[in-house]
Each structure stands twice: as structure tokens, then as C-alpha cells.
Coordinates of C-alpha atoms in Angstrom, one line a residue:
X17 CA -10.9 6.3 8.5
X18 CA -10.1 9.5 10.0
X19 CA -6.8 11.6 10.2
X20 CA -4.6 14.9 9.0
X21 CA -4.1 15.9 5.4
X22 CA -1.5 17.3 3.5
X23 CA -2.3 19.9 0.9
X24 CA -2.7 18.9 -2.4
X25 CA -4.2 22.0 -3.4
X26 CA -3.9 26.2 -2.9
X27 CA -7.4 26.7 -1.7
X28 CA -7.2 24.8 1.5
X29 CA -4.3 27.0 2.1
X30 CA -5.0 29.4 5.6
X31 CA -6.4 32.8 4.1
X32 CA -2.7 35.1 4.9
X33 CA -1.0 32.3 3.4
X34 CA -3.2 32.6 0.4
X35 CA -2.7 35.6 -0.5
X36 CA 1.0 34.7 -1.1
X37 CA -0.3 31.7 -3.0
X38 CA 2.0 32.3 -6.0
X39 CA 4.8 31.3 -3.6
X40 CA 3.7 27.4 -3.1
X41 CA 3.7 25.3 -6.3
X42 CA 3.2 21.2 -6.2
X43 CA 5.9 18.8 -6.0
X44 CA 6.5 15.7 -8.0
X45 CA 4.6 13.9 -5.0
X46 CA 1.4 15.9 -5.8
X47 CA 2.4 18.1 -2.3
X48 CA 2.3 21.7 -1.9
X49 CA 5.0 23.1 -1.0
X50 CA 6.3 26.7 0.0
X51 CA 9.4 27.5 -2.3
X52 CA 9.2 31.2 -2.2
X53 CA 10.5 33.5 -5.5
X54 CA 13.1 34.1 -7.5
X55 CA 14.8 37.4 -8.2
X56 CA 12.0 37.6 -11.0
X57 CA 9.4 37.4 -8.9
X58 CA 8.8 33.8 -10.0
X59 CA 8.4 31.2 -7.6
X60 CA 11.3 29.1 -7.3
X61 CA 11.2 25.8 -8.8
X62 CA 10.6 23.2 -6.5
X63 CA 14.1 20.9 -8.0
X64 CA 15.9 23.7 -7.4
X65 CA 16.7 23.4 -3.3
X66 CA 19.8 23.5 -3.3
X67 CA 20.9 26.2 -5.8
X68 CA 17.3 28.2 -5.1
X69 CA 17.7 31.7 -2.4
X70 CA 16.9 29.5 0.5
X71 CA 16.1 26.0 -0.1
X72 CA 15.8 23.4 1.8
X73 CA 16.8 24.2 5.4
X74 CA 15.1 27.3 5.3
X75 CA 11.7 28.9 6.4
X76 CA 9.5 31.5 6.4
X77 CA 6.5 32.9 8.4
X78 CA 2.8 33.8 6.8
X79 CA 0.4 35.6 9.0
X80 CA 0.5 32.9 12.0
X81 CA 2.2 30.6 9.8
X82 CA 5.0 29.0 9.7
X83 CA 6.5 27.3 6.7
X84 CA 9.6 25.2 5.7
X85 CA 11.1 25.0 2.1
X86 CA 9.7 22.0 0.2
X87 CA 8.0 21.0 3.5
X88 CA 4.8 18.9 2.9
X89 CA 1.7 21.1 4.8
X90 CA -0.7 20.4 7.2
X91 CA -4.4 21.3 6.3
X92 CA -6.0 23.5 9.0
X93 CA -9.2 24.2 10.2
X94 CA -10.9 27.1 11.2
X95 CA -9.0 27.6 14.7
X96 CA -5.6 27.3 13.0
X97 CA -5.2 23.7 14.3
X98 CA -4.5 20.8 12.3
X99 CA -8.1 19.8 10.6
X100 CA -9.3 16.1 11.2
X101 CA -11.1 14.6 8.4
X102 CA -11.9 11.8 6.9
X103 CA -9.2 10.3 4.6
X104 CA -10.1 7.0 3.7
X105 CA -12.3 4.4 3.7
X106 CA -11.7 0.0 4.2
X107 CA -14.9 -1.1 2.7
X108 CA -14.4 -2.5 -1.2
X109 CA -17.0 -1.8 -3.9
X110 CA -17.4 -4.8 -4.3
X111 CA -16.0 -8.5 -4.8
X112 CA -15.8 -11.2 -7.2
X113 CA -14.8 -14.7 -7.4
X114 CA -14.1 -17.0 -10.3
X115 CA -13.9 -21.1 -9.5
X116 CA -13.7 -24.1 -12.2
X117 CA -12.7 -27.3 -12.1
X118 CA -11.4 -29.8 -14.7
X119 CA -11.2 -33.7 -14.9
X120 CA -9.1 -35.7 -17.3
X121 CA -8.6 -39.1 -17.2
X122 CA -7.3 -39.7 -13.4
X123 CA -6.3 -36.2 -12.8
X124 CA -8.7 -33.8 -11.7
X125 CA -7.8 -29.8 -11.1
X126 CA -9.3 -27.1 -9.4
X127 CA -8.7 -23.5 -9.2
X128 CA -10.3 -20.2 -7.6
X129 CA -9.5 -16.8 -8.5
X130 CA -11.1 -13.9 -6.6
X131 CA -10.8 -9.8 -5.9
X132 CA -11.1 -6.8 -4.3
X133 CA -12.4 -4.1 -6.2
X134 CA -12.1 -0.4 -4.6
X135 CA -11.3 -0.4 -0.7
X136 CA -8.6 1.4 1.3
X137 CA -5.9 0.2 4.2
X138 CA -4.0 2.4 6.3
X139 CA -0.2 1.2 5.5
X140 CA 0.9 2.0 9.4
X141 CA 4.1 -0.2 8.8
X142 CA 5.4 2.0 5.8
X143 CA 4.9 4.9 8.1
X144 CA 6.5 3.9 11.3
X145 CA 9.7 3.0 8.7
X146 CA 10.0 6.9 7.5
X147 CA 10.7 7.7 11.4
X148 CA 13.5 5.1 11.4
X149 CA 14.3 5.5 7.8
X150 CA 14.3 2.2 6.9
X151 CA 12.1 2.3 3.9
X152 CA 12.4 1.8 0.5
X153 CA 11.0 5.8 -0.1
X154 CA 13.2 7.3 1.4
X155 CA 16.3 5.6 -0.1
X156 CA 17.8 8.8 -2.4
X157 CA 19.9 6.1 -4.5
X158 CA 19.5 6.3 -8.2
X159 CA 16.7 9.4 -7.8
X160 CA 17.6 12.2 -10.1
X161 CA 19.4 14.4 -7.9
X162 CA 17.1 17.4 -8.8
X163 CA 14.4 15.0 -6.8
X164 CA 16.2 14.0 -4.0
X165 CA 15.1 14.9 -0.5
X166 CA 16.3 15.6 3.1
X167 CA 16.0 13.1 5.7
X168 CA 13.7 15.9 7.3
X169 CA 11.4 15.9 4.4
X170 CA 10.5 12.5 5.3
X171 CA 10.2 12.9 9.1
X172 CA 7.9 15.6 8.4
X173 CA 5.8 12.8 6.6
X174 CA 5.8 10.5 9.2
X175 CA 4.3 13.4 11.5
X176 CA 5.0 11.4 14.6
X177 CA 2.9 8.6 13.5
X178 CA -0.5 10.1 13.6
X179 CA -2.9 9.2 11.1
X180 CA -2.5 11.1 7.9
X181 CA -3.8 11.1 4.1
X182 CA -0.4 10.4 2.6
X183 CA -0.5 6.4 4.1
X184 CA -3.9 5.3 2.7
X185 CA -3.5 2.9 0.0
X186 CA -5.3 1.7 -3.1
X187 CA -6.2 -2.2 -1.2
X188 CA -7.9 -3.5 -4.3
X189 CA -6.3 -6.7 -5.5
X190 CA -6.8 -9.9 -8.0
X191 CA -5.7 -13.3 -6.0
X192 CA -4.9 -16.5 -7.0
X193 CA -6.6 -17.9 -3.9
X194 CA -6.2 -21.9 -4.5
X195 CA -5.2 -24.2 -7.3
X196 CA -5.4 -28.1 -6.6
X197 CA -4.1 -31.4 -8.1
X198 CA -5.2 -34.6 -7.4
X199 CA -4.5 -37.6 -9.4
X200 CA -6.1 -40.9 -8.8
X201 CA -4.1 -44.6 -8.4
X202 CA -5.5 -46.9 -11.1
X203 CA -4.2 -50.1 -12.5
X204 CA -1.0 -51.8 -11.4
X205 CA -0.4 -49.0 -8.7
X206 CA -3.9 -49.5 -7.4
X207 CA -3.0 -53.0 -7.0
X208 CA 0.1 -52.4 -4.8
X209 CA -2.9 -51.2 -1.6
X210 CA -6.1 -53.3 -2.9
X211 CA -4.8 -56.6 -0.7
X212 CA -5.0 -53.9 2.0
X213 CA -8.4 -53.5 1.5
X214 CA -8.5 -50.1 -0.1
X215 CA -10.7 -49.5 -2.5
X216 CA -9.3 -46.3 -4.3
X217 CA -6.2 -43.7 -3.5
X218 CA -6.4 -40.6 -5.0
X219 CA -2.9 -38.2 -4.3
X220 CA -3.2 -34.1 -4.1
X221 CA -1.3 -31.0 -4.2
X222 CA -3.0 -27.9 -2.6
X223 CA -1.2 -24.3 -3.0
X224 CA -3.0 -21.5 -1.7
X225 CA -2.2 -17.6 -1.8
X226 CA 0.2 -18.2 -4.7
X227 CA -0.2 -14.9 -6.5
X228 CA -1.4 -11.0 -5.8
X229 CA -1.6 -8.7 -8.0
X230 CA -2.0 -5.5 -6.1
X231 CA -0.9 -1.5 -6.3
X232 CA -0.7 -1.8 -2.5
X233 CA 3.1 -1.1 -1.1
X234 CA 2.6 -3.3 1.6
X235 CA 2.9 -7.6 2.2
X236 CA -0.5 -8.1 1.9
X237 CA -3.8 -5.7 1.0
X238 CA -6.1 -8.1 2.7
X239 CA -5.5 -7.0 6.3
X240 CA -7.7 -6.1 9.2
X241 CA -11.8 -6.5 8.0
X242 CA -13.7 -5.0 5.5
X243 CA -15.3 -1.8 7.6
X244 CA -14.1 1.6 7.6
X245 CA -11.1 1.7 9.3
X246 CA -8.6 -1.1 7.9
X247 CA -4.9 -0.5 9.2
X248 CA -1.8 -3.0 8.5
X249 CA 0.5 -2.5 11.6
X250 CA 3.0 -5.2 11.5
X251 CA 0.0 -7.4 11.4
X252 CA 1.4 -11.3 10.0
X253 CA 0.4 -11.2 6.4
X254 CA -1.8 -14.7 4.8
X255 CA 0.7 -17.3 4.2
X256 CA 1.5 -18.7 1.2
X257 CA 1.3 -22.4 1.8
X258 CA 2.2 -25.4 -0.4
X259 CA 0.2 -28.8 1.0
X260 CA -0.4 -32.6 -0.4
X261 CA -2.9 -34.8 1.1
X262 CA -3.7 -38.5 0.1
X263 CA -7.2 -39.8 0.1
X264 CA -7.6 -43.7 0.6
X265 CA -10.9 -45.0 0.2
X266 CA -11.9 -48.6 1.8

């Protein structure tokens, strides 16, 4: 997948702005940011925003330019617009599966386990939430307040909903796929449907997609297909799904 990147590191800084590098300094997101310097001629700490000269509301200009305090930045290309590259990619490493099945006496059990290893999705839902501010990130409640952000901050994420490096998610993921029950009718409660003419019964229980374990923010990591551009935009997620069935044998 394809898109914008933030800067997670000085040297894809434009070259003016880099030779004011002391200036930007990373934020507890892994962003650089422009904070500017202190009295000192320190750079101001990126917690300090509100007490800092400046902070956030404030901006300066570099060369051509332009840069907000604590703002996450756009990587450029050569021609000073915003460089596209490739920031992802939806295929897994690989994938693996694990199946057994038990019988005991009249019950017999069945259960399949498999993952995801490696893979990336693009999580378009979490993004379209920073423009309305509706998710969970951007909720400021119980953050130190040495961490907490502007409203703008986020918006600036969002970055009108184009594709960029800061919504690609981990998609790797352990499932527990299925797990069945079935228990068979013998004896006395076999007898109750034998003057039917059935020859066995057997009862089941099927659950499926009752358990992921996943780093992935959104409902569900496997969304879209496995090729190289895998985006979750308010797609419906895999059910979980609870079933019985019953088996009569004449």
C-alpha cells in the first residue's frame, strides 16, 4: 500500500529545515515535531506546550517551510510536495493452522485454531473517527496532562483522509476459528425415536470466531484479501456465531 508519511526521523527533514535540526525532537508517539528552543538554546521539551515560548498554537517558517508547534510532519520529496511511498503491505508471512479432534464415550469434540503471522491493514475507520473526534485516541481523559494534545493535533493526523503511514496496523492474529460438541443419543433416549425408525441421533453445538487475539485497534484484522493493499473501511467484521444442529440417522 501506498500513501504520505510522517517523520519519524531528522534526516528526511527538507535540507533548510535541517540545518535547524536541533529544533525538532520526537514525541512520545515516535513523531517529530518542531518545538523550537529555550532561552538556553535548548530545544524546548516537547510536554512543555503550554508553559514553553510558544507552544502549541504557534508556528514558525524554515526556508519554504512552514511548521506548527508539536505538529506531526509531512515527508517531502524532492519538489517540496508531499512524497508518496509505500507504507505498508496486506500480505502475511505466512499462516498456520492447528485442528484436533477428541472422542469419549458419546461425546465427540472438535476444535481448530489458526493465524496470521506478519501482514498489514490500513485501519480507514480509526482515521475517518480523528476528523469527527470520536475515537478512543483522541479522548484527553486520564492522559498525564504533560501529554495531552489539541484537538488540532489530531486533525492534522487525519490529514483529510488521505492515505498515510500513521493508520497501518500490525494485522497478525491467533483465532480460535471453531470448536464443536456433539454428543450422541444412546440407550433409553435412543429408544424414545427408534419406533420412528431412526437409527441414531447425535446433538451439536458449533461456535465459530469465538476468540482473537490481535495488536490490531480495529473489530477485526482479517478484512479485505491477503494482497497488497488491505483497507478496513467500515467493512462488517466476521460474526461471531453460536449454532446447534441435530443429526438423525434412519
Amino acid at each position: 500500500m501506498y500513501g504520505f508519511q510522517f517523520l519519524h526521523d531528522k534526516k528526511y527533514l527538507p535540507a533548510d529545515a535541517q540545518l535547524r535540526e536541533n529544533e525538532f525532537v520526537m514525541n512520545d508517539e515516535g513523531l517529530l515535531v518542531w518545538v523550537g528552543l529555550d532561552a538556553s538554546g535548548a530545544p524546548n521539551q516537547y510536554t512543555k506546550g503550554e508553559v514553553a515560548t510558544g507552544g502549541w498554537g504557534t508556528s514558525t517558517t524554515i526556508g519554504t517551510g512552514s511548521y506548527g508547534w508539536g505538529m506531526p510532519i509531512v515527508r517531502k520529496d524532492a519538489t517540496g510536495s508531499s512524497a508518496v511511498i509505500r507504507i505498508g503491505d496486506g500480505t502475511p508471512k505466512f499462516k498456520w493452522g492447528i485442528t484436533n479432534s477428541v472422542s469419549w464415550r458419546n461425546f465427540d469434540v472438535f476444535a481448530l485454531i489458526d493465524a496470521a503471522v506478519g501482514g498489514q491493514v490500513y485501519n480507514r475507520i480509526n482515521q475517518r473517527m480523528y476528523q469527527w473526534a470520536k475515537s478512543r485516541d483522541v479522548d484527553q481523559t486520564g492522559k498525564p496532562q504533560e501529554l495531552k494534545k489539541p484537538i488540532e493535533y489530531y486533525i492534522a493526523l487525519y490529514a483529510a483522509n488521505d492515505p498515510t503511514d500513521y493508520f497501518v496496523e500490525d494485522a497478525g492474529y491467533v483465532k480460535l476459528r471453531e470448536v464443536s460438541l456433539k454428543y450422541r443419543l444412546t440407550g433409553r433416549m435412543l429408544g424414545y425415536v427408534q419406533p420412528f425408525g431412526a437409527q441414531g441421533v447425535a446433538i451439536s453445538v458449533i461456535g465459530r470466531n469465538l476468540y482473537t487475539s490481535t495488536k490490531y485497534k480495529g473489530y477485526d484484522p482479517e478484512v479485505g484479501t491477503n494482497t497488497l493493499t488491505r483497507i478496513d473501511a467500515f467493512e462488517y467484521p466476521r460474526y461471531r456465531t453460536i449454532t446447534g444442529s441435530i443429526d438423525i440417522t434412519f
